[in-house]
Coordinates of C-alpha atoms in Angstrom, one line a residue:
X1 CA 0.0 0.0 0.0
X2 CA 1.4 3.4 -1.0
X3 CA 2.0 5.7 2.0
X4 CA 1.4 9.4 1.4
X5 CA 4.2 11.7 2.3
X6 CA 3.5 14.2 4.9
X7 CA 2.5 17.7 3.8
X8 CA 5.6 19.9 3.7
X9 CA 5.0 22.8 6.1
X10 CA 8.0 25.1 5.7
X11 CA 7.8 27.9 8.1
X12 CA 4.7 26.4 9.6
X13 CA 6.8 23.5 11.0
X14 CA 8.2 26.0 13.5
X15 CA 4.8 26.3 15.3
X16 CA 5.1 25.1 18.9
X17 CA 7.9 24.3 21.2
X18 CA 7.8 27.9 22.5
X19 CA 10.1 29.0 25.4
X20 CA 9.2 28.4 29.0
X21 CA 10.6 31.3 31.1
X22 CA 10.8 31.6 34.9
X23 CA 9.4 34.9 36.1
X24 CA 12.1 35.6 38.7
X25 CA 11.6 39.4 39.0
X26 CA 7.9 39.4 39.3
X27 CA 7.7 36.4 41.6
X28 CA 11.1 35.9 43.2
X29 CA 9.7 33.7 46.0
X30 CA 7.4 31.5 43.9
X31 CA 8.1 29.0 41.1
X32 CA 6.1 30.8 38.4
X33 CA 6.8 30.3 34.7
X34 CA 5.6 31.9 31.5
X35 CA 4.9 29.9 28.3
X36 CA 5.8 32.6 25.8
X37 CA 3.6 32.0 22.7
X38 CA 4.7 35.1 20.8
X39 CA 7.6 33.0 19.5
X40 CA 5.4 31.1 17.1
X41 CA 6.0 32.3 13.6
X42 CA 2.7 34.3 13.4
X43 CA 3.3 35.7 16.8
X44 CA 0.6 34.0 19.0
X45 CA -0.7 30.8 20.4
X46 CA -3.4 30.8 17.7
X47 CA -0.9 29.7 15.1
X48 CA -1.3 26.3 16.7
X49 CA -5.0 26.3 16.0
X50 CA -4.6 27.7 12.5
X51 CA -2.2 25.0 11.4
X52 CA -4.2 22.2 13.2
X53 CA -7.5 23.2 11.5
X54 CA -6.4 24.2 8.1
X55 CA -3.8 21.5 7.3
X56 CA -6.3 18.8 8.0
X57 CA -8.8 20.5 5.7
X58 CA -6.2 20.8 2.9
X59 CA -5.1 17.2 3.3
X60 CA -8.7 15.9 3.3
X61 CA -9.4 17.9 0.1
X62 CA -12.1 20.2 1.6
X63 CA -9.7 23.1 1.0
X64 CA -8.3 23.2 -2.6
X65 CA -5.5 25.7 -3.2
X66 CA -6.4 28.0 -6.1
X67 CA -10.1 27.3 -5.9
X68 CA -11.3 27.5 -2.3
X69 CA -11.7 30.5 -0.2
X70 CA -11.3 30.4 3.6
X71 CA -13.6 32.6 5.6
X72 CA -13.2 33.1 9.4
X73 CA -14.1 35.5 12.1
X74 CA -11.2 36.7 14.4
X75 CA -10.3 39.6 16.6
X76 CA -6.7 39.4 15.3
X77 CA -4.4 36.6 16.3
X78 CA -6.1 33.6 14.7
X79 CA -6.6 35.8 11.6
X80 CA -2.8 36.2 11.3
X81 CA -2.2 32.5 11.9
X82 CA -4.7 31.5 9.2
X83 CA -3.4 34.2 6.8
X84 CA 0.1 32.7 7.1
X85 CA -1.2 29.2 6.4
X86 CA -3.2 30.4 3.5
X87 CA -0.3 32.3 2.1
X88 CA 2.0 29.3 2.3
X89 CA -0.5 27.0 0.5
X90 CA -1.8 29.7 -2.0
X91 CA -5.4 29.8 -0.6
X92 CA -7.5 32.9 -0.7
X93 CA -8.5 34.1 2.8
X94 CA -11.3 36.6 3.7
X95 CA -11.1 37.6 7.3
X96 CA -14.0 39.2 9.2
X97 CA -12.6 41.5 11.9
X98 CA -14.1 44.4 13.8
X99 CA -13.3 47.9 14.9
X100 CA -11.3 46.7 17.9
X101 CA -8.8 44.8 15.8
X102 CA -5.6 46.8 16.0
X103 CA -4.1 48.6 13.0
X104 CA -1.0 46.5 13.3
X105 CA -2.9 43.2 13.0
X106 CA -4.7 44.6 10.0
X107 CA -1.4 45.6 8.4
X108 CA 0.1 42.1 9.0
X109 CA -3.1 40.5 7.4
X110 CA -2.7 42.7 4.3
X111 CA 1.0 41.9 4.0
X112 CA 0.2 38.1 4.1
X113 CA -2.4 38.7 1.3
X114 CA -5.6 38.4 3.3
X115 CA -8.8 40.2 2.3
X116 CA -10.3 42.1 5.3
X117 CA -13.9 42.9 6.1
X118 CA -14.4 45.1 9.0
X119 CA -17.7 44.9 11.0
X120 CA -18.5 48.3 12.5
X121 CA -22.0 47.7 13.8
X122 CA -22.5 46.2 17.2
X123 CA -25.0 43.5 18.1
X124 CA -28.1 45.3 19.6
X125 CA -28.6 42.7 22.2
X126 CA -25.1 42.5 23.6
X127 CA -23.4 45.6 22.5
X128 CA -20.5 43.5 21.1
X129 CA -19.1 42.9 17.6
X130 CA -18.8 39.1 17.8
X131 CA -22.4 38.2 16.9
X132 CA -22.2 40.5 13.9
X133 CA -18.9 39.0 12.8
X134 CA -20.4 35.5 12.9
X135 CA -23.4 36.7 10.9
X136 CA -21.2 38.2 8.2
X137 CA -19.2 34.9 8.0
X138 CA -22.4 33.0 7.5
X139 CA -23.5 35.3 4.8
X140 CA -20.1 35.0 2.9
X141 CA -20.1 31.2 3.2
X142 CA -23.6 30.9 2.0
X143 CA -23.0 33.1 -1.0
X144 CA -19.9 31.2 -2.3
X145 CA -19.9 27.4 -2.9
X146 CA -16.1 27.3 -2.7
X147 CA -16.1 29.1 0.7
X148 CA -14.9 27.1 3.7
X149 CA -15.3 28.2 7.4
X150 CA -12.8 26.5 9.8
X151 CA -15.0 27.7 12.6
X152 CA -12.7 28.1 15.5
X153 CA -15.6 28.3 17.9
X154 CA -16.7 24.7 17.2
X155 CA -13.9 22.9 15.4
X156 CA -12.4 20.0 17.6
X157 CA -9.0 20.5 15.9
X158 CA -8.8 23.9 17.8
X159 CA -8.5 22.3 21.3
X160 CA -6.7 19.3 20.0
X161 CA -3.9 21.5 18.7
X162 CA -3.7 23.3 22.0
X163 CA -3.1 20.0 23.9
X164 CA 0.6 20.4 22.9
X165 CA 0.9 23.5 25.1
X166 CA 0.5 21.4 28.3
X167 CA 2.5 18.5 26.7
X168 CA 5.5 20.8 26.1
X169 CA 5.2 22.3 29.6
X170 CA 5.2 18.9 31.3
X171 CA 8.0 17.6 29.1
X172 CA 10.1 20.4 30.5
X173 CA 8.9 20.8 34.1
X174 CA 7.1 17.5 34.8
X175 CA 3.6 17.8 36.2
X176 CA 2.7 21.3 37.3
X177 CA 0.2 22.4 39.9
X178 CA -1.6 25.3 38.1
X179 CA -1.9 26.6 34.6
X180 CA -3.5 30.0 33.9
X181 CA -5.2 30.4 30.5
X182 CA -6.9 33.4 29.0
X183 CA -10.2 32.3 27.5
X184 CA -12.0 33.3 24.3
X185 CA -13.0 30.2 22.1
X186 CA -11.9 28.0 25.1
X187 CA -9.6 26.1 22.8
X188 CA -6.5 26.4 24.9
X189 CA -8.4 25.7 28.1
X190 CA -10.2 22.7 26.7
X191 CA -7.1 21.3 24.9
X192 CA -4.9 21.5 28.1
X193 CA -7.6 20.3 30.4
X194 CA -8.5 17.3 28.2
X195 CA -4.8 16.4 27.9
X196 CA -4.3 16.6 31.7
X197 CA -7.3 14.3 32.1
X198 CA -6.1 11.8 29.5
X199 CA -2.6 11.7 31.1
X200 CA -3.8 11.6 34.7
X201 CA -2.1 14.8 35.6
X202 CA -3.0 16.6 38.8
X203 CA -2.8 20.1 37.1
X204 CA -5.6 22.6 38.0
X205 CA -6.7 25.2 35.6
X206 CA -7.4 28.9 36.2
X207 CA -9.5 30.4 33.4
X208 CA -8.8 34.1 33.0
X209 CA -11.8 35.9 31.5
X210 CA -12.7 39.5 30.8
X211 CA -15.3 41.5 32.8
X212 CA -18.2 41.8 30.5
X213 CA -17.6 38.4 28.9
X214 CA -20.4 35.9 28.8
X215 CA -18.3 32.8 28.9
X216 CA -18.5 32.2 32.7
X217 CA -21.8 34.0 33.3
X218 CA -21.1 37.7 33.3
X219 CA -23.6 39.9 31.6
X220 CA -22.1 40.9 28.2
X221 CA -20.7 44.4 28.2
X222 CA -18.5 46.6 26.0
X223 CA -14.7 45.9 26.3
X224 CA -11.8 47.8 24.9
X225 CA -9.0 45.2 24.6
X226 CA -9.4 42.3 22.2
X227 CA -8.0 38.8 22.5
X228 CA -9.8 37.3 25.5
X229 CA -13.4 37.1 26.6
X230 CA -16.5 36.7 24.3
X231 CA -20.0 38.0 24.2
X232 CA -21.4 34.5 23.7
X233 CA -20.7 31.2 25.4
X234 CA -18.5 29.4 22.8
X235 CA -19.5 25.8 21.9
X236 CA -16.0 24.6 23.0
X237 CA -16.8 25.8 26.6
X238 CA -17.8 23.1 29.0
X239 CA -18.5 22.8 32.7
X240 CA -15.6 21.5 34.7
X241 CA -12.8 22.5 32.4
X242 CA -11.7 25.3 34.7
X243 CA -11.1 24.8 38.5
X244 CA -11.3 28.5 39.1
X245 CA -12.3 31.6 37.1
X246 CA -10.7 35.0 37.5
X247 CA -12.4 38.0 35.8
X248 CA -10.2 41.0 34.9
X249 CA -10.9 44.5 33.6
X250 CA -9.4 46.3 30.7
X251 CA -7.4 48.4 33.1
X252 CA -6.1 45.1 34.8
X253 CA -4.8 44.1 31.4
X254 CA -2.9 47.3 30.9
X255 CA -1.4 47.1 34.4
X256 CA -0.4 43.5 33.9
X257 CA 1.3 44.2 30.6
X258 CA 3.1 47.2 32.0
X259 CA 4.3 45.3 35.0
X260 CA 5.4 42.4 32.9
X261 CA 7.5 44.5 30.6
X262 CA 9.0 46.6 33.4
X263 CA 10.0 43.7 35.6
X264 CA 10.7 40.9 33.1
X265 CA 11.3 42.8 29.8
X266 CA 8.6 40.7 28.2
X267 CA 6.5 42.8 25.8
X268 CA 3.2 41.0 25.8
X269 CA -0.4 41.5 24.5
X270 CA -3.5 42.3 26.4
X271 CA -4.6 38.8 27.3
X272 CA -1.1 38.2 28.7
X273 CA -1.6 41.2 31.0
X274 CA -4.9 39.6 32.1
X275 CA -3.1 36.4 33.1
X276 CA -0.5 38.3 35.1
X277 CA -3.3 40.1 37.1
X278 CA -4.8 36.7 37.8
X279 CA -1.5 35.3 39.0
X280 CA -1.2 38.3 41.3
X281 CA -4.6 37.8 42.8
X282 CA -4.2 34.2 43.5
X283 CA -0.5 34.3 44.6
X284 CA -0.9 34.5 48.4
X285 CA -3.7 31.9 48.7
X286 CA -1.9 29.1 46.8
X287 CA 0.9 27.1 48.4
X288 CA 4.2 29.0 48.1
X289 CA 5.9 26.1 46.4
X290 CA 3.1 25.3 43.9
X291 CA 4.5 25.4 40.4
X292 CA 2.4 27.8 38.3
X293 CA 2.5 28.4 34.5
X294 CA 1.0 31.3 32.7
X295 CA 0.3 30.9 29.1
X296 CA 1.1 34.3 27.5
X297 CA -0.9 34.2 24.3
X298 CA 0.8 36.8 22.2
X299 CA 3.4 39.7 22.0
X300 CA 2.8 43.4 22.6
X301 CA 4.1 44.8 19.3
X302 CA 0.5 44.9 18.0
X303 CA -0.6 46.9 21.0
X304 CA 1.9 49.8 20.8
X305 CA -0.8 52.3 19.9
X306 CA -3.1 51.1 22.8
X307 CA -1.8 49.4 25.9
X308 CA 1.7 50.8 25.6
X309 CA 0.6 54.2 24.6
X310 CA 0.6 56.6 27.6
X311 CA -1.8 59.0 25.7
X312 CA -4.2 56.2 24.9
X313 CA -4.1 54.8 28.5
X314 CA -4.7 58.3 30.0
X315 CA -7.6 58.9 27.6
X316 CA -9.4 55.8 28.6
X317 CA -8.4 55.3 32.3
X318 CA -7.0 58.6 33.5
X319 CA -3.7 59.0 35.3
X320 CA -3.0 55.5 36.4
X321 CA 0.8 55.1 35.9
X322 CA 1.2 54.8 39.6
X323 CA -0.3 51.3 39.4
X324 CA 2.8 50.0 37.7
X325 CA 5.6 52.5 38.4
X326 CA 6.4 51.2 41.9
X327 CA 9.6 49.7 40.5
X328 CA 12.4 51.3 42.4
X329 CA 12.8 48.6 45.0
X330 CA 12.7 45.9 42.4
X331 CA 15.1 47.5 39.8
X332 CA 18.4 45.8 40.2
X333 CA 20.2 49.0 39.1
X334 CA 19.0 50.7 42.2
X335 CA 20.1 48.0 44.6
X336 CA 22.8 49.2 47.1

């Protein structure tokens, strides 16, 4: 019987095996590590989902390069991951984003050849963009017989691809006590939790959600920072995946990001700041020797005009720099 050769993946073969970094300066008295997903080639943890979902569709013949068009909704990171896969295989990609998607993400999408549709109207019931993005995706798919929607919100390949996150962590550290995951589609949370259950690992999972996100029961409300949270309960969500849920505000994301870059020199995105805030809130009530891992979903280079802009922060939150500028006693240059 003839065995098919594996699909050559080029740059896509570098997805995964991201660095695990001890956060010595933020948490000198606790074993806390960061899984730094910005080192994926598209810049985020969503590269794992993009490759996992699309390569299977290409290999099965459901996506045909040169004929098919991929249509997906994304706030930014998955869009970049899909755009990279589509560019590599020569597949047309139409991405439905919204007004919160950063200009940097849109520029990256265009550079990779993606076509962008921007949803500007909010859903009347929730005040959020996501339901309107999903509606536009359905319209596009129904109007084109060659359109394929990977559907990150339902596709089991999304969490299956994310199981590698915990596999890589345990390969390096052994079983860990707690993993902190920002939630949106719940792909990372489900993938890691199901891997832990399959392997009989004792790891507990802290889901980090946005205030105003409906995933864990909050009433939907407007949010400034994309990347985590959702105005609907995603189909990949399930009871019992998270052992604890921590809700954080937009300001918490900013403060977490600013603390992370000031103390650890890690320039991270908004959902990473949310995870840092969740770590801070739970630090004193967990055993001091508990090994904790924070999954940092993306980098901060696409948030330079928002989270890392003093003018933007002041406009939205007022004078809040004192919340992260308590660094003198932690700066090694000031040690005497």
